[in-house]
Short mmCIF file of C-alpha atoms in Angstrom, two decimals:
data_model
loop_
_atom_site.label_atom_id
_atom_site.label_comp_id
_atom_site.label_asym_id
_atom_site.label_seq_id
_atom_site.Cartn_x
_atom_site.Cartn_y
_atom_site.Cartn_z
CA MET A 118 0.47 0.28 0.06
CA ALA A 119 1.52 3.64 -0.64
CA SER A 120 2.23 5.19 2.21
CA ALA A 121 -0.40 7.32 3.89
CA ALA A 122 1.35 11.29 3.10
CA THR A 123 3.24 13.04 0.98
CA THR A 124 5.51 15.38 2.00
CA GLY A 125 3.03 18.51 2.48
CA ALA A 126 2.47 22.16 4.68
CA LYS A 127 4.54 23.27 7.80
CA ASP A 128 4.00 20.57 10.90
CA LEU A 129 4.57 20.25 14.34
CA PRO A 130 8.10 19.02 15.07
CA SER A 131 8.02 15.47 16.40
CA ASP A 132 9.75 15.88 19.56
CA GLN A 133 7.46 19.20 19.78
CA ALA A 134 4.27 17.72 19.62
CA PRO A 135 3.49 15.77 22.33
CA ARG A 136 3.42 19.99 24.37
CA ALA A 137 0.66 20.54 22.39
CA PHE A 138 -0.82 18.14 24.86
CA GLU A 139 0.41 19.93 27.94
CA GLN A 140 -0.20 23.59 25.74
CA LEU A 141 -4.31 22.95 26.51
CA GLY A 142 -4.13 21.69 30.30
CA ALA A 143 -5.30 24.07 31.62
CA VAL A 144 -8.60 23.93 29.52
CA ALA A 145 -8.58 20.42 29.92
CA ASP A 146 -9.25 20.63 33.10
CA ALA A 147 -11.25 22.87 33.47
CA VAL A 148 -13.40 20.29 31.15
CA LEU A 149 -12.80 17.25 33.64
CA TYR A 150 -13.39 19.65 36.78
CA GLU A 151 -16.54 21.78 35.24
CA GLY A 152 -18.68 21.14 38.00
CA TYR A 153 -17.23 19.40 40.17
CA LEU A 154 -18.25 21.47 42.74
CA LEU A 155 -20.28 24.73 42.84
CA TYR A 156 -20.47 27.61 44.96
CA PRO A 157 -20.67 26.94 48.37
CA TYR A 158 -18.10 23.54 47.86
CA ARG A 159 -20.25 22.72 50.53
CA ARG A 160 -21.49 19.61 51.43
CA SER A 161 -25.63 20.11 52.70
CA SER A 162 -25.92 22.69 49.95
CA ALA A 163 -28.63 21.63 47.78
CA LYS A 164 -26.36 21.80 44.42
CA ASN A 165 -24.07 20.07 45.65
CA ARG A 166 -26.12 17.21 45.91
CA VAL A 167 -26.44 16.38 42.07
CA ARG A 168 -23.67 16.35 40.35
CA TRP A 169 -21.65 15.47 37.64
CA GLN A 170 -24.09 16.33 34.45
CA PHE A 171 -20.51 16.41 31.46
CA GLY A 172 -19.77 13.21 29.27
CA VAL A 173 -20.29 10.98 31.75
CA LEU A 174 -20.79 7.11 30.39
CA PHE A 175 -21.93 4.17 32.08
CA PRO A 176 -22.65 1.08 31.22
CA ARG A 177 -24.85 0.15 28.55
CA ASP A 178 -27.67 -2.00 29.50
CA TRP A 179 -27.84 0.36 32.75
CA VAL A 180 -28.04 3.82 30.79
CA GLU A 181 -29.92 1.43 28.18
CA GLN A 182 -32.64 0.06 30.87
CA ASN A 183 -36.15 2.98 29.75
CA GLY A 184 -34.89 3.07 26.01
CA PRO A 185 -31.71 4.03 23.59
CA VAL A 186 -30.37 7.28 24.37
CA ILE A 187 -30.71 10.25 21.88
CA PRO A 188 -27.29 11.03 19.92
CA GLY A 189 -26.28 14.97 20.60
CA VAL A 190 -22.93 16.97 20.24
CA SER A 191 -23.06 18.02 23.68
CA GLY A 192 -22.03 14.95 26.31
CA SER A 193 -25.10 16.45 28.72
CA ALA A 194 -26.57 12.99 28.54
CA ASP A 195 -25.65 10.45 30.11
CA SER A 196 -24.48 7.54 27.32
CA TRP A 197 -22.89 4.78 27.65
CA TYR A 198 -20.30 5.85 24.50
CA GLN A 199 -18.88 8.85 23.07
CA GLN A 200 -17.60 9.70 19.32
CA THR A 201 -15.72 12.03 17.93
CA GLU A 202 -15.46 13.17 14.27
CA CYS A 203 -13.30 14.83 12.55
CA LEU A 204 -10.39 15.62 9.61
CA LEU A 205 -7.21 14.97 9.34
CA ARG A 206 -4.74 16.03 6.80
CA ILE A 207 -2.43 13.26 6.68
CA ARG A 208 1.84 15.90 6.31
CA ARG A 209 4.51 13.88 5.88
CA PRO A 210 4.85 10.01 5.15
CA ASP A 211 5.69 9.31 8.93
CA ALA A 212 2.67 10.64 10.15
CA LEU A 213 2.50 8.91 13.72
CA LEU A 214 -1.34 10.33 15.26
CA ARG A 215 -1.50 10.44 19.38
CA VAL A 216 -5.06 10.56 21.58
CA ARG A 217 -5.24 10.69 25.05
CA LEU A 218 -7.93 10.43 26.94
CA ARG A 219 -9.57 12.01 29.81
CA TYR A 220 -11.73 11.22 32.54
CA LEU A 221 -12.83 11.32 36.28
CA GLN A 222 -13.75 7.57 38.14
CA MET A 223 -15.00 8.54 41.42
CA GLN A 224 -13.68 8.15 44.96
CA ARG A 225 -16.60 7.17 47.40
CA LYS A 226 -15.25 8.85 51.14
CA GLN A 227 -16.01 7.06 53.49
CA VAL A 228 -15.36 8.13 57.27
CA GLU A 229 -14.85 5.40 59.81
CA ARG A 230 -15.75 5.93 63.86
CA THR A 231 -13.30 3.51 65.94
CA ARG A 232 -15.34 1.34 68.34
CA ARG A 233 -15.03 0.23 71.33
CA ASP A 234 -13.63 -3.49 70.70
CA GLY A 235 -11.26 -2.45 67.67
CA GLY A 236 -13.44 -2.60 64.65
CA HIS A 237 -14.38 0.50 62.92
CA ARG A 238 -18.04 2.41 62.28
CA ALA A 239 -18.82 4.14 58.73
CA VAL A 240 -20.47 7.96 60.40
CA GLU A 241 -21.26 10.81 57.98
CA SER A 242 -18.69 13.49 59.74
CA LEU A 243 -16.28 13.04 62.74
CA LEU A 244 -14.59 16.03 65.12
CA THR A 245 -10.91 14.45 65.91
CA ASP A 246 -9.26 16.26 69.07
CA ASP A 247 -7.82 19.01 66.64
CA GLY A 248 -10.53 20.55 65.08
CA THR A 249 -11.04 18.86 63.24
CA VAL A 250 -13.54 18.21 61.11
CA HIS A 251 -14.40 14.78 59.35
CA LEU A 252 -17.13 13.97 56.05
CA THR A 253 -18.20 11.62 54.13
CA PHE A 254 -18.28 13.27 50.69
CA ASP A 255 -17.64 11.31 46.98
CA GLU A 256 -14.79 12.68 45.00
CA ALA A 257 -13.36 11.32 42.30
CA VAL A 258 -9.77 11.41 41.70
CA PRO A 259 -8.66 11.75 37.57
CA CYS A 260 -7.13 8.95 34.51
CA GLU A 261 -5.62 8.91 31.86
CA VAL A 262 -4.61 6.46 28.99
CA ASP A 263 -2.42 7.69 25.60
CA ILE A 264 -2.98 5.71 22.44
CA ALA A 265 0.11 6.77 19.37
CA VAL A 266 -0.44 4.79 16.28
CA PRO A 267 0.85 5.60 13.13
CA VAL A 268 -1.46 6.77 10.06
CA ASP A 269 -0.56 4.24 7.83
CA ASP A 270 -1.43 1.57 10.16
CA LEU A 271 -4.77 3.28 11.33
CA LEU A 272 -5.87 3.96 7.37
CA GLN A 273 -5.11 -0.54 7.58
CA GLY A 274 -7.59 -1.56 10.36
CA GLU A 275 -8.76 0.57 13.80
CA ARG A 276 -6.73 -0.35 16.26
CA THR A 277 -8.88 0.10 20.43
CA VAL A 278 -7.29 -0.05 23.30
CA THR A 279 -8.56 -0.59 26.77
CA THR A 280 -8.97 2.26 28.12
CA GLY A 281 -10.33 2.61 32.27
CA ALA A 282 -9.62 2.46 35.39
CA ALA A 283 -8.37 -0.56 38.16
CA ALA A 284 -10.19 -0.37 41.42
CA GLY A 285 -8.85 0.25 44.98
CA LEU A 286 -8.49 1.26 48.55
CA ASP A 287 -6.72 3.15 51.14
CA VAL A 288 -6.54 4.13 54.57
CA GLU A 289 -5.74 7.03 56.09
CA ALA A 290 -5.45 6.83 60.24
CA LEU A 291 -6.74 9.98 62.71
CA PRO A 292 -4.90 11.09 64.52
CA GLN A 293 -5.37 9.37 68.68
CA ASP A 294 -7.54 6.68 66.76
CA VAL A 295 -10.72 7.57 66.93
CA GLY A 296 -11.17 6.60 62.88
CA ARG A 297 -10.32 6.50 60.28
CA VAL A 298 -11.10 7.92 56.35
CA VAL A 299 -11.70 4.84 53.91
CA ARG A 300 -10.79 6.15 50.22
CA ARG A 301 -12.81 3.35 47.24
CA ARG A 302 -13.01 3.03 43.13
CA GLU A 303 -14.58 0.73 41.11
CA GLU A 304 -13.10 -1.11 38.74
CA VAL A 305 -13.76 1.47 35.72
CA ARG A 306 -14.26 -0.64 31.73
CA ALA A 307 -14.20 0.95 28.59
CA SER A 308 -12.52 0.46 25.82
CA THR A 309 -11.58 3.39 23.10
CA THR A 310 -11.61 2.29 19.05
CA VAL A 311 -9.39 4.34 16.59
CA SER A 312 -10.12 4.27 12.52
CA ALA A 313 -9.32 6.11 10.02
CA GLU A 314 -10.87 6.61 6.62
CA ARG A 315 -8.88 7.64 3.51
CA LEU A 316 -11.18 10.96 1.72
CA GLY A 317 -7.66 11.91 -0.78
CA GLU A 318 -4.78 11.56 -0.71
CA ASN A 319 -3.12 13.18 2.30
CA LEU A 320 -7.84 14.01 3.28
CA CYS A 321 -8.82 10.79 6.66
CA ARG A 322 -12.14 11.56 8.37
CA LEU A 323 -10.38 10.63 11.91
CA ARG A 324 -13.26 8.70 14.57
CA VAL A 325 -12.29 7.74 18.68
CA ARG A 326 -14.98 6.04 19.97
CA THR A 327 -14.81 5.08 23.73
CA VAL A 328 -17.30 2.78 25.76
CA ASN A 329 -18.07 2.02 29.25
CA THR A 330 -17.62 -2.12 28.66
CA GLY A 331 -18.76 -2.84 31.91
CA PRO A 332 -21.28 -4.86 33.53
CA ALA A 333 -24.43 -2.59 34.71
CA PRO A 334 -26.11 -3.19 38.05
CA ASP A 335 -29.10 -3.28 38.80
CA PRO A 336 -31.50 -2.25 37.12
CA ARG A 337 -32.74 -0.20 39.89
CA THR A 338 -29.81 1.60 41.04
CA LEU A 339 -29.83 4.72 41.76
CA ARG A 340 -27.68 6.94 39.09
CA ASP A 341 -24.95 8.12 42.47
CA GLU A 342 -24.35 4.41 42.68
CA ALA A 343 -24.46 4.11 39.22
CA LEU A 344 -21.70 6.13 39.02
CA ARG A 345 -18.79 4.16 40.38
CA ARG A 346 -18.15 2.35 37.18
CA ALA A 347 -18.89 5.71 34.89
CA LEU A 348 -16.85 7.87 33.63
CA ILE A 349 -16.99 11.16 34.17
CA ALA A 350 -16.21 14.16 32.16
CA THR A 351 -15.15 11.89 29.74
CA HIS A 352 -12.72 14.15 26.57
CA THR A 353 -10.04 13.25 24.58
CA LEU A 354 -7.54 14.97 22.94
CA ILE A 355 -6.27 14.46 19.68
CA GLY A 356 -2.56 15.62 18.60
CA GLY A 357 0.40 14.28 16.43
CA ASP A 358 3.17 14.55 14.45
CA GLY A 359 2.93 15.48 10.86
CA VAL A 360 -0.70 15.39 10.63
CA GLU A 361 -3.15 19.03 10.78
CA PHE A 362 -7.01 19.47 12.14
CA ALA A 363 -9.42 21.22 10.29
CA SER A 364 -12.67 22.98 12.14
CA LEU A 365 -15.61 21.39 12.82
CA ILE A 366 -17.16 25.15 13.34
CA ASP A 367 -15.38 27.11 10.32
CA PRO A 368 -13.10 24.48 8.17
CA PRO A 369 -11.41 25.60 5.18
CA GLU A 370 -13.76 26.11 2.17
CA ASP A 371 -12.38 22.64 0.03
CA LEU A 372 -13.45 20.47 3.48
CA ARG A 373 -16.68 22.93 4.13
CA ALA A 374 -18.56 18.98 2.83
CA HIS A 375 -16.20 16.27 4.55
CA ALA A 376 -16.96 18.47 7.77
CA ASP A 377 -20.86 18.56 7.75
CA ALA A 378 -20.96 14.68 7.32
CA CYS A 379 -18.85 14.26 10.84
CA ARG A 380 -20.43 12.46 12.98
CA ASN A 381 -20.54 13.51 16.50
CA GLU A 382 -22.66 12.25 19.56
CA PHE A 383 -21.21 13.12 23.00
CA SER A 384 -19.04 14.98 22.21
CA PHE A 385 -18.13 18.76 20.06
CA PRO A 386 -14.39 18.87 18.59
CA VAL A 387 -12.88 22.29 18.94
CA LEU A 388 -9.66 23.60 17.80
CA GLY A 389 -7.10 24.48 20.34
CA GLY A 390 -4.02 25.48 21.42
CA GLU A 391 -3.02 28.84 19.98
CA PRO A 392 -4.85 30.20 16.70
CA ALA A 393 -2.59 29.05 13.51
CA GLU A 394 -0.68 32.45 11.61
CA SER A 395 -2.67 30.63 8.57
CA ASP A 396 -6.61 31.56 9.71
CA SER A 397 -8.62 32.62 7.69
CA PRO A 398 -11.77 33.70 5.93
CA ALA A 399 -10.85 30.51 4.24
CA GLY A 400 -11.14 28.31 7.28
CA ALA A 401 -9.17 27.49 10.34
CA VAL A 402 -6.27 24.45 11.17
CA GLY A 403 -4.05 23.22 14.15
CA HIS A 404 -2.05 20.51 14.86
CA VAL A 405 -4.32 19.49 18.44
CA LEU A 406 -8.30 19.06 19.12
CA LEU A 407 -9.79 18.85 22.04
CA ALA A 408 -12.70 16.29 21.92
CA SER A 409 -15.24 18.22 24.29
CA PRO A 410 -18.37 16.88 25.89
CA ILE A 411 -19.70 20.64 26.68
CA ILE A 412 -20.10 22.97 23.61
CA LEU A 413 -16.63 25.68 23.19
CA PRO A 414 -15.14 27.37 20.61
CA ASP A 415 -12.28 27.09 18.75
CA HIS A 416 -8.74 27.30 20.17
CA PRO A 417 -10.60 28.45 24.10
CA GLN A 418 -7.93 29.23 26.45
CA VAL A 419 -8.43 29.94 30.14
CA ALA A 420 -7.90 33.81 30.83
CA PRO A 421 -4.48 35.07 32.63
CA GLU A 422 -5.78 36.52 34.97
CA SER A 423 -7.96 33.86 36.98
CA PRO A 424 -5.70 32.74 39.24
CA GLY A 425 -7.36 28.89 39.56
CA ASP A 426 -10.20 27.20 38.93
CA LEU A 427 -13.28 27.37 40.47
CA HIS A 428 -15.11 24.78 39.16
CA ASP A 429 -17.50 27.02 37.21
CA ALA A 430 -16.36 28.50 34.24
CA GLY A 431 -19.64 30.44 33.05
CA GLU A 432 -19.61 32.05 36.77
CA ILE A 433 -18.09 35.25 36.83
CA ASP A 434 -14.62 34.94 38.93
CA GLU A 435 -14.12 38.37 40.30
CA ILE A 436 -18.66 37.35 42.12
CA LEU A 437 -17.08 33.80 43.45
CA THR A 438 -14.28 35.02 44.36
CA LEU A 439 -16.09 37.94 46.87
CA ARG A 440 -18.74 34.96 47.37
CA THR A 441 -16.60 32.63 48.92
CA MET A 442 -15.28 35.38 50.30
CA LEU A 443 -17.92 36.28 53.16
CA LEU A 444 -18.56 32.33 53.53
CA THR A 445 -19.21 32.02 57.60
CA ASP A 446 -16.07 30.54 59.46
CA GLU A 447 -18.35 27.77 60.18
CA GLU A 448 -19.35 27.71 55.93
CA LYS A 449 -15.56 27.67 55.18
CA ARG A 450 -14.95 24.49 58.23
CA GLU A 451 -17.72 22.72 56.08
CA ALA A 452 -16.31 23.20 52.65
CA ARG A 453 -13.15 22.64 53.69
CA ALA A 454 -14.17 18.88 54.76
CA THR A 455 -15.88 18.80 52.09
CA ASP A 456 -13.58 18.00 49.85
CA PRO A 457 -10.01 18.76 48.75
CA ARG A 458 -10.62 20.35 45.65
CA ALA A 459 -12.87 23.06 47.97
CA ALA A 460 -9.65 23.73 50.72
CA ALA A 461 -7.55 23.95 47.97
CA ILE A 462 -9.62 27.19 46.29
CA LEU A 463 -11.12 28.30 49.95
CA ASP A 464 -6.98 28.79 50.81
CA ARG A 465 -6.42 30.62 47.89
CA VAL A 466 -9.40 32.91 48.17
CA ASP A 467 -8.33 33.76 51.98
CA THR A 468 -5.25 34.61 50.30
CA MET A 469 -5.95 36.70 48.11
CA PRO A 470 -3.20 39.41 47.35
CA THR A 471 -5.16 42.95 46.18
CA GLU A 472 -3.28 42.76 43.03
CA VAL A 473 -4.10 39.91 41.76
CA PHE A 474 -8.25 40.18 43.38
CA GLU A 475 -8.31 43.65 41.33
CA ARG A 476 -7.29 42.53 38.08
CA LEU A 477 -10.62 39.67 38.20
CA HIS A 478 -12.46 42.86 36.88
CA GLY A 479 -11.61 42.54 34.19
CA ALA A 480 -9.31 43.52 31.18
CA ILE A 481 -9.99 44.09 27.34
CA ARG A 482 -8.31 42.26 24.79
CA SER A 483 -8.23 43.51 21.60
CA LEU A 484 -10.02 46.93 20.12
CA SER A 485 -11.28 47.15 17.16
CA PRO A 486 -11.92 50.63 15.14
CA VAL A 487 -14.91 51.87 15.80
CA THR A 488 -16.45 53.36 12.37
CA PRO A 489 -20.00 55.25 13.98
CA PRO A 490 -21.61 58.01 12.13
CA THR A 491 -20.82 61.75 13.17
CA PRO A 492 -23.34 62.74 15.74
CA PRO A 493 -24.40 66.34 15.98
CA ALA A 494 -21.80 68.36 18.25
CA GLU A 495 -24.97 70.27 20.43
CA ARG A 496 -25.53 66.22 21.67
CA PRO A 497 -23.56 65.09 25.10
CA ALA A 498 -21.43 62.26 25.45
CA TRP A 499 -23.10 59.01 25.70
CA TRP A 500 -22.54 59.11 30.29
CA GLN A 501 -24.27 62.81 30.72
CA GLU A 502 -27.97 63.93 30.96
CA GLY A 503 -29.60 64.02 27.59
CA ALA A 504 -27.50 61.15 25.23
CA ASP A 505 -29.32 58.73 24.70
CA ASP A 506 -32.31 61.96 23.11
CA GLY A 507 -33.36 61.31 19.93
CA LEU A 508 -32.44 57.46 20.03
CA SER A 509 -35.82 55.10 19.62
CA PRO A 510 -34.89 51.76 19.78
CA SER A 511 -37.99 50.50 18.54
CA THR A 512 -38.50 52.86 15.06
CA ASP A 513 -35.00 53.77 14.51
CA THR A 514 -34.24 51.90 10.92
CA VAL A 515 -30.38 50.79 10.23
CA LEU A 516 -29.18 49.56 6.67
CA VAL A 517 -28.83 46.53 5.66
CA ASP A 518 -27.41 45.85 1.74
CA GLY A 519 -29.52 49.46 0.86
CA VAL A 520 -32.10 48.08 2.52
CA PRO A 521 -33.53 49.99 6.34
CA LEU A 522 -34.33 47.26 8.59
CA GLY A 523 -35.72 48.46 11.74
CA GLY A 524 -39.29 46.86 14.10
CA GLY A 525 -40.87 44.19 12.20
CA SER A 526 -38.31 44.31 9.70
CA ARG A 527 -38.18 40.58 8.21
CA VAL A 528 -34.31 38.97 7.58
CA ARG A 529 -32.70 35.45 7.75
CA LEU A 530 -29.80 34.90 10.54
CA ARG A 531 -26.45 34.86 9.16
CA PRO A 532 -23.67 34.92 12.19
CA ARG A 533 -20.05 35.71 12.10
CA ARG A 534 -17.82 32.39 10.95
CA GLN A 535 -15.64 33.54 12.90
CA GLY A 536 -15.82 35.48 16.86
CA ALA A 537 -19.74 34.87 16.94
CA ASP A 538 -21.20 33.40 19.88
CA ALA A 539 -21.24 30.05 20.31
CA GLN A 540 -24.97 29.80 20.47
CA ASP A 541 -26.02 31.71 17.30
CA MET A 542 -24.22 28.71 15.38
CA PHE A 543 -27.54 26.70 15.66
CA LEU A 544 -29.55 29.42 14.37
CA ALA A 545 -27.61 30.23 10.47
CA GLY A 546 -30.14 30.26 8.35
CA ARG A 547 -33.47 30.60 10.00
CA THR A 548 -35.57 33.31 9.99
CA ALA A 549 -36.93 35.69 12.17
CA GLU A 550 -38.70 39.97 12.67
CA VAL A 551 -36.65 42.16 14.64
CA ALA A 552 -37.90 44.15 17.23
CA ALA A 553 -35.82 46.65 17.50
CA VAL A 554 -32.20 48.55 16.69
CA PHE A 555 -30.18 49.34 20.11
CA HIS A 556 -26.76 51.70 19.66
CA ASP A 557 -24.56 51.29 21.66
CA VAL A 558 -22.01 53.65 23.71
CA ASP A 559 -18.63 52.44 22.35
CA GLY A 560 -20.29 53.45 18.56
CA SER A 561 -21.85 49.52 17.32
CA VAL A 562 -25.37 48.47 16.49
CA HIS A 563 -27.81 45.15 17.14
CA LEU A 564 -31.16 44.33 16.79
CA ALA A 565 -33.12 42.76 18.67
CA VAL A 566 -34.29 40.02 17.10
CA THR A 567 -37.54 37.22 17.58
CA LEU A 568 -36.98 33.98 15.51
CA ASP A 569 -40.63 32.65 13.63
CA ASP A 570 -40.17 29.06 14.38
CA ASP A 571 -40.32 30.21 18.40
CA PRO A 572 -44.19 29.54 19.73
CA ALA A 573 -42.72 31.14 22.43
CA ALA A 574 -41.97 34.46 20.66
CA GLU A 575 -44.31 36.20 21.79
CA LEU A 576 -44.30 35.36 24.96
CA HIS A 577 -40.24 37.18 24.74
CA THR A 578 -41.72 40.48 23.02
CA TRP A 579 -43.57 40.62 25.87
CA TYR A 580 -40.80 40.90 28.39
CA GLY A 581 -37.71 42.13 26.05
CA ARG A 582 -36.05 39.08 26.21
CA PHE A 583 -34.32 38.18 22.79
CA HIS A 584 -31.81 37.80 20.63
CA TYR A 585 -29.19 39.77 18.59
CA PHE A 586 -27.16 39.83 16.17
CA ARG A 587 -24.64 42.92 14.26
CA PRO A 588 -26.45 43.81 10.97
CA ASP A 589 -23.89 42.02 8.79
CA GLU A 590 -25.12 39.49 10.88
CA LEU A 591 -28.15 39.55 8.82
CA GLU A 592 -30.17 39.46 5.36
CA PRO A 593 -33.26 41.53 5.02
CA LEU A 594 -36.08 40.00 3.49
CA GLY A 595 -39.34 40.50 2.04
CA SER A 596 -42.50 40.53 4.52
CA THR A 597 -43.71 36.97 3.01
CA ASP A 598 -40.21 35.95 2.37
CA SER A 599 -39.09 32.88 4.22
CA ASP A 600 -39.34 28.91 4.95
CA THR A 601 -40.37 28.86 8.62
CA PRO A 602 -43.64 29.55 9.71
CA ARG A 603 -44.53 31.87 12.07
CA SER A 604 -45.74 31.48 15.88
CA GLY A 605 -48.37 31.89 16.79
CA GLY A 606 -50.31 34.79 17.25
CA ARG A 607 -47.75 36.55 16.05
#
């Protein structure tokens, strides 16, 4: 068989390729521990009694006892497998693929009190003589499995590797023999299959499929118990030597049809690391991929101002830090006893230097030229009284392709390929009605719209909840130019 590739474009040197995974460390860890423990980081908090909502792979018979799982691109639904498909360009004959599977294995932390006969009795909490509280709680330990296989070999046949985790038992004696902490881990059985399908001379579709192969617990087993045999927060890093990946969010035009044909189930692959210099409107490519159970943009990053993980990436660090600082001493004592990661958060917050805290307030990443219409000389600055005089969101219009758009205008949504909100991308091609035109203080303009096929559109209009788009993300339509039904009553 011919070699996998001819020599081609620039790629990472072989001695640097493994480092690409390490560059994703902060983002990958944020995915791994997202929702692990939420503010106020106490065991007694209701939100910390229903845990681990992303990338959870249970034994198949247990998770499908009420019917087959319904595939989706996000891993927020329980499943027994996770599948990632992506486009791989082969850049040299000896191309090597590297895959790293990462997940959490549940660990039951059981506190036990010493009995008079020398035995031990399980308890929910235990106070030692030094004033330390120990609480029974479910922890988790990180697991990683690395796979490396030549691309030539993959094109001849798939490769399956065992990727589970062994059972374990750790016992920690407490001072003065008042008790002990026992940590138990049940065996997690899993396998990962990597395969490749040639699409062109130097192009193939790569598939990475991870399956929980363990025996199913009793059908009556509660989710908290079934988690002991599950892979939690499952995600995959994909890279290699002499390989290059195409973005599935913004693929090169010549690969768009192949990108659309990729089937990702309970996984959302995005380019990782820093954007390549070649990234352009023609499409994005990169040398490493993060297949996440959480929807992310290409090249996700953790803000450099963030001093550490708070396990809630959808929240604002400054707000969480302030609220954590205001926990009472009793609440902090319980949080420290709940989990070592909670204790680490409290230590970081309680000792945070002023200059570090001030950086959490915000940062300007970049500035783009703004060319707003020149306002009349007499118009006051935006922060002064009267700055809004003459502006009327419900009647103002803005020109788009020579057509004035305002309240009641019909449009088709065309979110930008780069820089658009991830949720807006799902609305591409949908038709909508403009509700208002808003002028921002920086001179930019956004149009508020309601979707034609949203059954709650009228309700959203009533209390002012809209989707917002820039003028260049909208295509004017005629009053009857729509291929989606209008919602009832509108």
